[in-house]
Amino acid sequence: MTKPFVAILMGSDSDLPKVQAAIDVLKKLDVPVEVKVHSAHRTPEATHHYVTDADKRGCAAFIACAGMAAHLAGVVASLTIKPVIGVPIDAGPLDGLDALLSTVQMPGGIPVATVAIGKAGAKNAGYLAAQIIALGDKELADRLQMERKANTEEVLAKDAALQQ
Ligand code: RP5
């Protein structure tokens, strides 16, 4: 049986500096990823083909990242019943507010789990996708728990250092 993987799509390679945060989280957690530049507007047929193919090949969750009139996550969600996480990218003069509204305002029945704008959102998209896979993967759940614990200890250590 193939290992479940996360498919990360971005509308343009100019999104990569932000999207990299999602890739880094998933690689650190040893979750297989596929990364594609596919646009809802510029490459609609390739997007359709990739999503339906990835769905059949064992994709467990999709992360779709786009800026400006960001329709990518919605298009991906229209093609699959796997969970779709949308990352609005701050790419244009509206600093990502345009992409946030385009991504989050989905019609009923076609959900996109929308995270924050930009790099912080991409990072959380990585964790959210890993948490979805961890529902059926105890070892991944353990890795996520260990990382949470390490993060807590790091913050407490910084606080302790401030008190000295
Ligand atoms: C969106 O348009 C992309 O996701 C990107 O955020 C934005 C600008 O794309 P480029 O003109 O930089 O290729 O579709």
Tab-separated table of N, CA and C and ligand atoms in Angstrom:
chain	number	residue	atom	x	y	z
A	1	MET	N	0.840	-1.205	0.000
A	1	MET	CA	0.000	0.000	0.000
A	1	MET	C	0.872	1.252	0.000
A	2	THR	N	0.551	2.243	-0.850
A	2	THR	CA	1.357	3.464	-0.868
A	2	THR	C	1.086	4.309	0.372
A	3	LYS	N	2.168	4.965	0.832
A	3	LYS	CA	2.047	5.830	1.999
A	3	LYS	C	1.221	7.061	1.627
A	4	PRO	N	0.284	7.473	2.490
A	4	PRO	CA	-0.469	8.685	2.161
A	4	PRO	C	0.462	9.885	2.030
A	5	PHE	N	0.172	10.755	1.094
A	5	PHE	CA	1.018	11.934	0.908
A	5	PHE	C	0.166	13.195	0.878
A	6	VAL	N	0.849	14.331	1.016
A	6	VAL	CA	0.184	15.633	0.938
A	6	VAL	C	0.580	16.276	-0.383
A	7	ALA	N	-0.400	16.751	-1.123
A	7	ALA	CA	-0.124	17.471	-2.369
A	7	ALA	C	-0.192	18.973	-2.078
A	8	ILE	N	0.899	19.660	-2.391
A	8	ILE	CA	0.944	21.113	-2.207
A	8	ILE	C	0.941	21.759	-3.586
A	9	LEU	N	-0.069	22.576	-3.828
A	9	LEU	CA	-0.149	23.293	-5.109
A	9	LEU	C	0.005	24.780	-4.845
A	10	MET	N	0.695	25.462	-5.759
A	10	MET	CA	0.765	26.933	-5.658
A	10	MET	C	0.494	27.521	-7.039
A	11	GLY	N	-0.122	28.712	-7.045
A	11	GLY	CA	-0.545	29.320	-8.298
A	11	GLY	C	0.593	29.806	-9.159
A	12	SER	N	1.725	30.114	-8.515
A	12	SER	CA	2.880	30.631	-9.259
A	12	SER	C	4.144	30.282	-8.485
A	13	ASP	N	5.262	30.163	-9.203
A	13	ASP	CA	6.507	29.910	-8.472
A	13	ASP	C	6.909	31.114	-7.617
A	14	SER	N	6.285	32.282	-7.885
A	14	SER	CA	6.569	33.445	-7.039
A	14	SER	C	5.998	33.262	-5.626
A	15	ASP	N	5.113	32.261	-5.448
A	15	ASP	CA	4.548	31.965	-4.122
A	15	ASP	C	5.502	31.123	-3.265
A	16	LEU	N	6.497	30.510	-3.895
A	16	LEU	CA	7.326	29.516	-3.192
A	16	LEU	C	7.978	30.019	-1.900
A	17	PRO	N	8.502	31.258	-1.846
A	17	PRO	CA	9.119	31.691	-0.586
A	17	PRO	C	8.170	31.592	0.620
A	18	LYS	N	6.872	31.742	0.401
A	18	LYS	CA	5.888	31.608	1.492
A	18	LYS	C	5.505	30.143	1.681
A	19	VAL	N	5.310	29.456	0.568
A	19	VAL	CA	4.844	28.060	0.600
A	19	VAL	C	5.895	27.131	1.221
A	20	GLN	N	7.157	27.543	1.114
A	20	GLN	CA	8.259	26.718	1.624
A	20	GLN	C	8.036	26.314	3.090
A	21	ALA	N	7.370	27.181	3.861
A	21	ALA	CA	7.132	26.880	5.284
A	21	ALA	C	6.305	25.594	5.442
A	22	ALA	N	5.342	25.378	4.557
A	22	ALA	CA	4.522	24.148	4.624
A	22	ALA	C	5.371	22.932	4.247
A	23	ILE	N	6.179	23.108	3.219
A	23	ILE	CA	7.037	22.001	2.760
A	23	ILE	C	8.002	21.609	3.888
A	24	ASP	N	8.596	22.619	4.536
A	24	ASP	CA	9.582	22.358	5.595
A	24	ASP	C	8.953	21.584	6.761
A	25	VAL	N	7.753	21.987	7.171
A	25	VAL	CA	7.081	21.307	8.297
A	25	VAL	C	6.839	19.838	7.959
A	26	LEU	N	6.319	19.592	6.756
A	26	LEU	CA	5.970	18.214	6.398
A	26	LEU	C	7.222	17.349	6.241
A	27	LYS	N	8.286	17.929	5.687
A	27	LYS	CA	9.533	17.154	5.536
A	27	LYS	C	10.110	16.832	6.913
A	28	LYS	N	10.081	17.804	7.823
A	28	LYS	CA	10.592	17.601	9.177
A	28	LYS	C	9.829	16.478	9.886
A	29	LEU	N	8.530	16.380	9.607
A	29	LEU	CA	7.704	15.344	10.240
A	29	LEU	C	7.721	14.030	9.458
A	30	ASP	N	8.529	14.004	8.403
A	30	ASP	CA	8.665	12.794	7.580
A	30	ASP	C	7.352	12.398	6.890
A	31	VAL	N	6.613	13.404	6.463
A	31	VAL	CA	5.373	13.169	5.699
A	31	VAL	C	5.703	13.377	4.215
A	32	PRO	N	5.414	12.394	3.360
A	32	PRO	CA	5.708	12.560	1.933
A	32	PRO	C	4.895	13.706	1.316
A	33	VAL	N	5.567	14.504	0.478
A	33	VAL	CA	4.875	15.625	-0.177
A	33	VAL	C	5.147	15.619	-1.684
A	34	GLU	N	4.180	16.096	-2.416
A	34	GLU	CA	4.376	16.435	-3.826
A	34	GLU	C	4.115	17.934	-3.945
A	35	VAL	N	4.976	18.634	-4.672
A	35	VAL	CA	4.847	20.090	-4.792
A	35	VAL	C	4.675	20.443	-6.264
A	36	LYS	N	3.604	21.177	-6.576
A	36	LYS	CA	3.306	21.506	-7.972
A	36	LYS	C	2.998	22.992	-8.125
A	37	VAL	N	3.435	23.571	-9.235
A	37	VAL	CA	2.979	24.910	-9.622
A	37	VAL	C	1.846	24.699	-10.616
A	38	HIS	N	0.623	24.944	-10.148
A	38	HIS	CA	-0.557	24.792	-11.004
A	38	HIS	C	-1.524	25.916	-10.652
A	39	SER	N	-2.026	26.587	-11.652
A	39	SER	CA	-2.881	27.743	-11.426
A	39	SER	C	-4.315	27.447	-11.848
A	40	ALA	N	-5.265	27.963	-11.053
A	40	ALA	CA	-6.679	27.819	-11.412
A	40	ALA	C	-6.981	28.543	-12.716
A	41	HIS	N	-6.244	29.622	-12.958
A	41	HIS	CA	-6.552	30.472	-14.118
A	41	HIS	C	-5.634	30.221	-15.309
A	42	ARG	N	-4.334	30.020	-15.009
A	42	ARG	CA	-3.372	29.911	-16.117
A	42	ARG	C	-3.244	28.488	-16.646
A	43	THR	N	-3.463	27.498	-15.771
A	43	THR	CA	-3.326	26.093	-16.211
A	43	THR	C	-4.506	25.259	-15.680
A	44	PRO	N	-5.735	25.639	-16.048
A	44	PRO	CA	-6.898	24.935	-15.472
A	44	PRO	C	-6.927	23.441	-15.776
A	45	GLU	N	-6.536	23.053	-17.003
A	45	GLU	CA	-6.616	21.624	-17.352
A	45	GLU	C	-5.583	20.807	-16.597
A	46	ALA	N	-4.361	21.346	-16.497
A	46	ALA	CA	-3.303	20.636	-15.762
A	46	ALA	C	-3.678	20.513	-14.288
A	47	THR	N	-4.315	21.544	-13.731
A	47	THR	CA	-4.745	21.499	-12.327
A	47	THR	C	-5.776	20.388	-12.140
A	48	HIS	N	-6.752	20.348	-13.030
A	48	HIS	CA	-7.813	19.333	-12.976
A	48	HIS	C	-7.198	17.931	-13.056
A	49	HIS	N	-6.312	17.760	-14.004
A	49	HIS	CA	-5.705	16.446	-14.210
A	49	HIS	C	-4.888	16.027	-12.996
A	50	TYR	N	-4.068	16.958	-12.479
A	50	TYR	CA	-3.207	16.602	-11.340
A	50	TYR	C	-4.041	16.223	-10.112
A	51	VAL	N	-5.050	17.020	-9.798
A	51	VAL	CA	-5.831	16.778	-8.575
A	51	VAL	C	-6.559	15.436	-8.652
A	52	THR	N	-7.172	15.147	-9.772
A	52	THR	CA	-7.912	13.879	-9.868
A	52	THR	C	-6.940	12.690	-9.840
A	53	ASP	N	-5.775	12.863	-10.436
A	53	ASP	CA	-4.773	11.790	-10.433
A	53	ASP	C	-4.193	11.594	-9.027
A	54	ALA	N	-3.818	12.704	-8.358
A	54	ALA	CA	-3.247	12.611	-7.004
A	54	ALA	C	-4.258	11.981	-6.052
A	55	ASP	N	-5.511	12.340	-6.210
A	55	ASP	CA	-6.586	11.785	-5.388
A	55	ASP	C	-6.596	10.258	-5.491
A	56	LYS	N	-6.496	9.766	-6.718
A	56	LYS	CA	-6.524	8.307	-6.957
A	56	LYS	C	-5.269	7.629	-6.421
A	57	ARG	N	-4.126	8.347	-6.427
A	57	ARG	CA	-2.843	7.746	-6.030
A	57	ARG	C	-2.597	7.761	-4.527
A	58	GLY	N	-3.532	8.249	-3.727
A	58	GLY	CA	-3.355	8.174	-2.267
A	58	GLY	C	-3.047	9.493	-1.590
A	59	CYS	N	-3.349	10.595	-2.265
A	59	CYS	CA	-3.199	11.892	-1.607
A	59	CYS	C	-4.193	11.967	-0.444
A	60	ALA	N	-3.680	12.287	0.761
A	60	ALA	CA	-4.556	12.315	1.945
A	60	ALA	C	-5.122	13.702	2.190
A	61	ALA	N	-4.398	14.733	1.764
A	61	ALA	CA	-4.867	16.113	1.954
A	61	ALA	C	-4.164	16.999	0.936
A	62	PHE	N	-4.869	18.027	0.510
A	62	PHE	CA	-4.307	19.004	-0.425
A	62	PHE	C	-4.080	20.328	0.304
A	63	ILE	N	-2.955	20.964	-0.010
A	63	ILE	CA	-2.715	22.338	0.439
A	63	ILE	C	-2.636	23.178	-0.829
A	64	ALA	N	-3.518	24.182	-0.938
A	64	ALA	CA	-3.548	25.008	-2.153
A	64	ALA	C	-3.248	26.454	-1.769
A	65	CYS	N	-2.202	27.011	-2.386
A	65	CYS	CA	-1.705	28.336	-2.014
A	65	CYS	C	-1.780	29.252	-3.233
A	66	ALA	N	-2.423	30.408	-3.059
A	66	ALA	CA	-2.480	31.343	-4.183
A	66	ALA	C	-2.717	32.757	-3.671
A	67	GLY	N	-2.299	33.714	-4.483
A	67	GLY	CA	-2.488	35.113	-4.139
A	67	GLY	C	-3.473	35.779	-5.080
A	68	MET	N	-3.763	37.041	-4.800
A	68	MET	CA	-4.670	37.885	-5.594
A	68	MET	C	-6.073	37.256	-5.681
A	69	ALA	N	-6.648	37.096	-6.887
A	69	ALA	CA	-7.972	36.457	-6.997
A	69	ALA	C	-7.758	34.952	-6.834
A	70	ALA	N	-7.647	34.520	-5.591
A	70	ALA	CA	-7.132	33.174	-5.291
A	70	ALA	C	-8.239	32.122	-5.368
A	71	HIS	N	-8.386	31.518	-6.530
A	71	HIS	CA	-9.437	30.514	-6.726
A	71	HIS	C	-8.905	29.084	-6.680
A	72	LEU	N	-7.582	28.939	-6.494
A	72	LEU	CA	-6.990	27.602	-6.604
A	72	LEU	C	-7.568	26.622	-5.582
A	73	ALA	N	-7.633	27.032	-4.308
A	73	ALA	CA	-8.120	26.105	-3.280
A	73	ALA	C	-9.575	25.692	-3.571
A	74	GLY	N	-10.372	26.646	-4.016
A	74	GLY	CA	-11.770	26.344	-4.329
A	74	GLY	C	-11.895	25.373	-5.491
A	75	VAL	N	-11.066	25.554	-6.495
A	75	VAL	CA	-11.098	24.645	-7.649
A	75	VAL	C	-10.663	23.242	-7.218
A	76	VAL	N	-9.593	23.172	-6.412
A	76	VAL	CA	-9.141	21.861	-5.923
A	76	VAL	C	-10.279	21.200	-5.132
A	77	ALA	N	-10.910	21.970	-4.244
A	77	ALA	CA	-11.990	21.419	-3.410
A	77	ALA	C	-13.174	20.932	-4.248
A	78	SER	N	-13.359	21.542	-5.417
A	78	SER	CA	-14.478	21.122	-6.273
A	78	SER	C	-14.222	19.762	-6.917
A	79	LEU	N	-12.955	19.316	-6.880
A	79	LEU	CA	-12.565	18.101	-7.610
A	79	LEU	C	-12.331	16.892	-6.707
A	80	THR	N	-12.409	17.086	-5.379
A	80	THR	CA	-12.058	15.998	-4.455
A	80	THR	C	-12.878	16.114	-3.175
A	81	ILE	N	-13.051	14.979	-2.489
A	81	ILE	CA	-13.643	15.063	-1.144
A	81	ILE	C	-12.560	14.883	-0.077
A	82	LYS	N	-11.283	14.847	-0.492
A	82	LYS	CA	-10.191	14.876	0.501
A	82	LYS	C	-10.153	16.284	1.117
A	83	PRO	N	-9.619	16.405	2.355
A	83	PRO	CA	-9.553	17.735	2.959
A	83	PRO	C	-8.654	18.672	2.132
A	84	VAL	N	-9.122	19.906	1.961
A	84	VAL	CA	-8.355	20.928	1.228
A	84	VAL	C	-8.082	22.100	2.172
A	85	ILE	N	-6.816	22.419	2.323
A	85	ILE	CA	-6.400	23.546	3.161
A	85	ILE	C	-5.970	24.668	2.223
A	86	GLY	N	-6.548	25.836	2.405
A	86	GLY	CA	-6.230	26.967	1.535
A	86	GLY	C	-5.307	27.946	2.247
A	87	VAL	N	-4.244	28.341	1.546
A	87	VAL	CA	-3.315	29.339	2.097
A	87	VAL	C	-3.380	30.590	1.226
A	88	PRO	N	-3.944	31.690	1.759
A	88	PRO	CA	-3.947	32.937	0.994
A	88	PRO	C	-2.543	33.541	0.998
A	89	ILE	N	-2.064	33.889	-0.176
A	89	ILE	CA	-0.695	34.432	-0.282
A	89	ILE	C	-0.761	35.950	-0.460
A	90	ASP	N	0.084	36.651	0.285
A	90	ASP	CA	0.157	38.112	0.182
A	90	ASP	C	1.026	38.461	-1.028
A	91	ALA	N	0.375	38.558	-2.172
A	91	ALA	CA	1.121	38.726	-3.427
A	91	ALA	C	0.874	40.068	-4.111
A	92	GLY	N	-0.259	40.696	-3.856
A	92	GLY	CA	-0.589	41.910	-4.617
A	92	GLY	C	-0.649	43.148	-3.746
A	93	PRO	N	-1.168	44.219	-4.281
A	93	PRO	CA	-1.222	45.493	-3.537
A	93	PRO	C	-2.148	45.463	-2.326
A	94	LEU	N	-3.009	44.445	-2.208
A	94	LEU	CA	-3.923	44.365	-1.062
A	94	LEU	C	-3.364	43.483	0.062
A	95	ASP	N	-2.087	43.100	-0.071
A	95	ASP	CA	-1.382	42.363	0.996
A	95	ASP	C	-2.050	41.058	1.426
A	96	GLY	N	-2.763	40.434	0.529
A	96	GLY	CA	-3.317	39.112	0.825
A	96	GLY	C	-4.755	39.123	1.305
A	97	LEU	N	-5.301	40.314	1.577
A	97	LEU	CA	-6.708	40.363	1.994
A	97	LEU	C	-7.614	39.880	0.862
A	98	ASP	N	-7.231	40.227	-0.368
A	98	ASP	CA	-7.964	39.745	-1.548
A	98	ASP	C	-7.964	38.209	-1.589
A	99	ALA	N	-6.773	37.633	-1.382
A	99	ALA	CA	-6.639	36.168	-1.446
A	99	ALA	C	-7.365	35.505	-0.276
A	100	LEU	N	-7.309	36.138	0.905
A	100	LEU	CA	-8.003	35.573	2.074
A	100	LEU	C	-9.502	35.458	1.795
A	101	LEU	N	-10.089	36.541	1.304
A	101	LEU	CA	-11.537	36.516	1.056
A	101	LEU	C	-11.898	35.554	-0.076
A	102	SER	N	-11.067	35.523	-1.118
A	102	SER	CA	-11.346	34.599	-2.233
A	102	SER	C	-11.261	33.147	-1.776
A	103	THR	N	-10.351	32.874	-0.827
A	103	THR	CA	-10.128	31.487	-0.402
A	103	THR	C	-11.161	31.037	0.624
A	104	VAL	N	-11.514	31.948	1.535
A	104	VAL	CA	-12.346	31.531	2.664
A	104	VAL	C	-13.837	31.518	2.327
A	105	GLN	N	-14.262	32.344	1.375
A	105	GLN	CA	-15.701	32.511	1.145
A	105	GLN	C	-16.243	31.475	0.167
A	106	MET	N	-16.175	30.202	0.592
A	106	MET	CA	-16.647	29.132	-0.289
A	106	MET	C	-18.147	28.905	-0.132
A	107	PRO	N	-18.820	28.531	-1.209
A	107	PRO	CA	-20.243	28.209	-1.084
A	107	PRO	C	-20.438	26.918	-0.278
A	108	GLY	N	-21.572	26.792	0.393
A	108	GLY	CA	-21.854	25.632	1.231
A	108	GLY	C	-21.705	24.317	0.473
A	109	GLY	N	-21.056	23.352	1.122
A	109	GLY	CA	-20.902	22.024	0.534
A	109	GLY	C	-19.553	21.769	-0.094
A	110	ILE	N	-18.778	22.848	-0.330
A	110	ILE	CA	-17.439	22.683	-0.928
A	110	ILE	C	-16.446	23.383	0.006
A	111	PRO	N	-16.085	22.728	1.132
A	111	PRO	CA	-15.289	23.438	2.130
A	111	PRO	C	-13.804	23.569	1.774
A	112	VAL	N	-13.250	24.710	2.178
A	112	VAL	CA	-11.792	24.913	2.159
A	112	VAL	C	-11.408	25.370	3.568
A	113	ALA	N	-10.542	24.628	4.224
A	113	ALA	CA	-10.069	25.016	5.561
A	113	ALA	C	-8.995	26.083	5.360
A	114	THR	N	-9.400	27.333	5.584
A	114	THR	CA	-8.500	28.447	5.246
A	114	THR	C	-7.677	28.863	6.463
A	115	VAL	N	-6.383	28.976	6.255
A	115	VAL	CA	-5.474	29.390	7.328
A	115	VAL	C	-5.071	30.858	7.115
A	116	ALA	N	-4.167	31.340	7.941
A	116	ALA	CA	-3.773	32.752	7.896
A	116	ALA	C	-3.024	33.095	6.601
A	117	ILE	N	-2.911	34.386	6.350
A	117	ILE	CA	-2.220	34.870	5.144
A	117	ILE	C	-0.703	34.624	5.268
A	118	GLY	N	-0.118	34.113	4.185
A	118	GLY	CA	1.343	34.088	4.055
A	118	GLY	C	2.044	32.964	4.787
A	119	LYS	N	3.280	33.266	5.211
A	119	LYS	CA	4.185	32.241	5.737
A	119	LYS	C	3.628	31.539	6.983
A	120	ALA	N	3.031	32.314	7.903
A	120	ALA	CA	2.471	31.705	9.125
A	120	ALA	C	1.343	30.744	8.758
A	121	GLY	N	0.537	31.122	7.772
A	121	GLY	CA	-0.546	30.251	7.328
A	121	GLY	C	-0.007	28.995	6.670
A	122	ALA	N	1.034	29.155	5.874
A	122	ALA	CA	1.633	27.986	5.198
A	122	ALA	C	2.188	27.002	6.231
A	123	LYS	N	2.828	27.543	7.259
A	123	LYS	CA	3.367	26.675	8.326
A	123	LYS	C	2.227	25.895	8.990
A	124	ASN	N	1.157	26.597	9.345
A	124	ASN	CA	0.027	25.908	9.980
A	124	ASN	C	-0.661	24.939	9.022
A	125	ALA	N	-0.665	25.250	7.739
A	125	ALA	CA	-1.235	24.311	6.759
A	125	ALA	C	-0.460	22.993	6.787
A	126	GLY	N	0.856	23.093	6.913
A	126	GLY	CA	1.690	21.888	7.009
A	126	GLY	C	1.318	21.070	8.239
A	127	TYR	N	1.206	21.757	9.390
A	127	TYR	CA	0.840	21.033	10.624
A	127	TYR	C	-0.562	20.443	10.531
A	128	LEU	N	-1.490	21.202	9.975
A	128	LEU	CA	-2.875	20.720	9.879
A	128	LEU	C	-2.959	19.470	8.992
A	129	ALA	N	-2.247	19.492	7.880
A	129	ALA	CA	-2.242	18.316	6.987
A	129	ALA	C	-1.626	17.121	7.713
A	130	ALA	N	-0.547	17.362	8.470
A	130	ALA	CA	0.090	16.262	9.220
A	130	ALA	C	-0.876	15.725	10.277
A	131	GLN	N	-1.607	16.625	10.938
A	131	GLN	CA	-2.560	16.184	11.963
A	131	GLN	C	-3.684	15.354	11.350
A	132	ILE	N	-4.078	15.689	10.134
A	132	ILE	CA	-5.117	14.900	9.444
A	132	ILE	C	-4.590	13.483	9.191
A	133	ILE	N	-3.371	13.375	8.692
A	133	ILE	CA	-2.797	12.045	8.419
A	133	ILE	C	-2.563	11.292	9.732
A	134	ALA	N	-2.223	12.036	10.792
A	134	ALA	CA	-1.927	11.396	12.091
A	134	ALA	C	-3.151	10.715	12.698
A	135	LEU	N	-4.340	11.049	12.228
A	135	LEU	CA	-5.542	10.356	12.720
A	135	LEU	C	-5.434	8.850	12.493
A	136	GLY	N	-4.708	8.462	11.441
A	136	GLY	CA	-4.537	7.037	11.135
A	136	GLY	C	-3.083	6.599	11.178
A	137	ASP	N	-2.234	7.356	11.848
A	137	ASP	CA	-0.797	7.041	11.865
A	137	ASP	C	-0.249	7.397	13.242
A	138	LYS	N	-0.169	6.383	14.112
A	138	LYS	CA	0.217	6.602	15.510
A	138	LYS	C	1.637	7.181	15.615
A	139	GLU	N	2.544	6.707	14.751
A	139	GLU	CA	3.933	7.198	14.843
A	139	GLU	C	4.012	8.687	14.507
A	140	LEU	N	3.252	9.095	13.498
A	140	LEU	CA	3.224	10.518	13.152
A	140	LEU	C	2.583	11.319	14.290
A	141	ALA	N	1.524	10.774	14.896
A	141	ALA	CA	0.894	11.456	16.042
A	141	ALA	C	1.919	11.640	17.160
A	142	ASP	N	2.740	10.623	17.409
A	142	ASP	CA	3.780	10.725	18.452
A	142	ASP	C	4.795	11.815	18.105
A	143	ARG	N	5.176	11.889	16.815
A	143	ARG	CA	6.153	12.926	16.405
A	143	ARG	C	5.557	14.320	16.616
A	144	LEU	N	4.268	14.458	16.288
A	144	LEU	CA	3.607	15.755	16.490
A	144	LEU	C	3.551	16.117	17.974
A	145	GLN	N	3.244	15.124	18.813
A	145	GLN	CA	3.194	15.380	20.261
A	145	GLN	C	4.554	15.792	20.787
A	146	MET	N	5.603	15.108	20.317
A	146	MET	CA	6.965	15.424	20.774
A	146	MET	C	7.344	16.841	20.370
A	147	GLU	N	6.933	17.229	19.161
A	147	GLU	CA	7.276	18.574	18.700
A	147	GLU	C	6.536	19.640	19.513
A	148	ARG	N	5.266	19.393	19.817
A	148	ARG	CA	4.507	20.323	20.676
A	148	ARG	C	5.224	20.504	22.015
A	149	LYS	N	5.671	19.356	22.592
A	149	LYS	CA	6.336	19.382	23.903
A	149	LYS	C	7.631	20.200	23.808
A	150	ALA	N	8.387	19.969	22.739
A	150	ALA	CA	9.655	20.700	22.559
A	150	ALA	C	9.396	22.200	22.422
A	151	ASN	N	8.325	22.565	21.687
A	151	ASN	CA	7.991	23.987	21.518
A	151	ASN	C	7.636	24.627	22.857
A	152	THR	N	6.856	23.892	23.654
A	152	THR	CA	6.459	24.401	24.978
A	152	THR	C	7.695	24.629	25.831
A	153	GLU	N	8.596	23.628	25.821
A	153	GLU	CA	9.802	23.739	26.654
A	153	GLU	C	10.668	24.914	26.204
A	154	GLU	N	10.717	25.132	24.878
A	154	GLU	CA	11.530	26.235	24.346
A	154	GLU	C	10.990	27.589	24.836
A	155	VAL	N	9.668	27.747	24.788
A	155	VAL	CA	9.067	29.019	25.242
A	155	VAL	C	9.300	29.211	26.741
A	156	LEU	N	9.118	28.120	27.517
A	156	LEU	CA	9.311	28.230	28.967
A	156	LEU	C	10.769	28.558	29.300
A	157	ALA	N	11.702	27.999	28.512
A	157	ALA	CA	13.128	28.287	28.745
A	157	ALA	C	13.423	29.751	28.446
A	158	LYS	N	12.802	30.298	27.394
A	158	LYS	CA	13.007	31.713	27.051
A	158	LYS	C	12.441	32.597	28.164
A	159	ASP	N	11.274	32.208	28.685
A	159	ASP	CA	10.676	32.965	29.788
A	159	ASP	C	11.585	32.919	31.010
A	160	ALA	N	12.110	31.732	31.310
A	160	ALA	CA	12.991	31.587	32.483
A	160	ALA	C	14.236	32.452	32.315
A	161	ALA	N	14.770	32.507	31.090
A	161	ALA	CA	15.972	33.319	30.835
A	161	ALA	C	15.676	34.800	31.065
A	162	LEU	N	14.464	35.224	30.710
A	162	LEU	CA	14.085	36.637	30.899
A	162	LEU	C	13.992	37.016	32.375
A	163	GLN	N	13.677	36.019	33.201
A	163	GLN	CA	13.483	36.311	34.632
A	163	GLN	C	14.819	36.456	35.369
A	164	GLN	N	15.942	36.113	34.714
A	164	GLN	CA	17.237	36.150	35.423
A	164	GLN	C	17.843	37.550	35.459
B	1	RP5	C1	-1.650	34.074	-8.291
B	1	RP5	O1	-1.200	35.301	-8.762
B	1	RP5	C2	-0.411	33.365	-7.815
B	1	RP5	O2	-0.739	32.424	-6.839
B	1	RP5	C3	0.442	34.481	-7.285
B	1	RP5	O3	0.278	34.644	-5.885
B	1	RP5	C4	-0.099	35.713	-7.996
B	1	RP5	C5	0.928	36.394	-8.860
B	1	RP5	O4	1.518	35.461	-9.747
B	1	RP5	P1	2.777	35.881	-10.655
B	1	RP5	O5	2.300	36.999	-11.530
B	1	RP5	O6	3.868	36.309	-9.704
B	1	RP5	O7	3.146	34.637	-11.414
B	1	RP5	O8	-2.297	33.342	-9.277
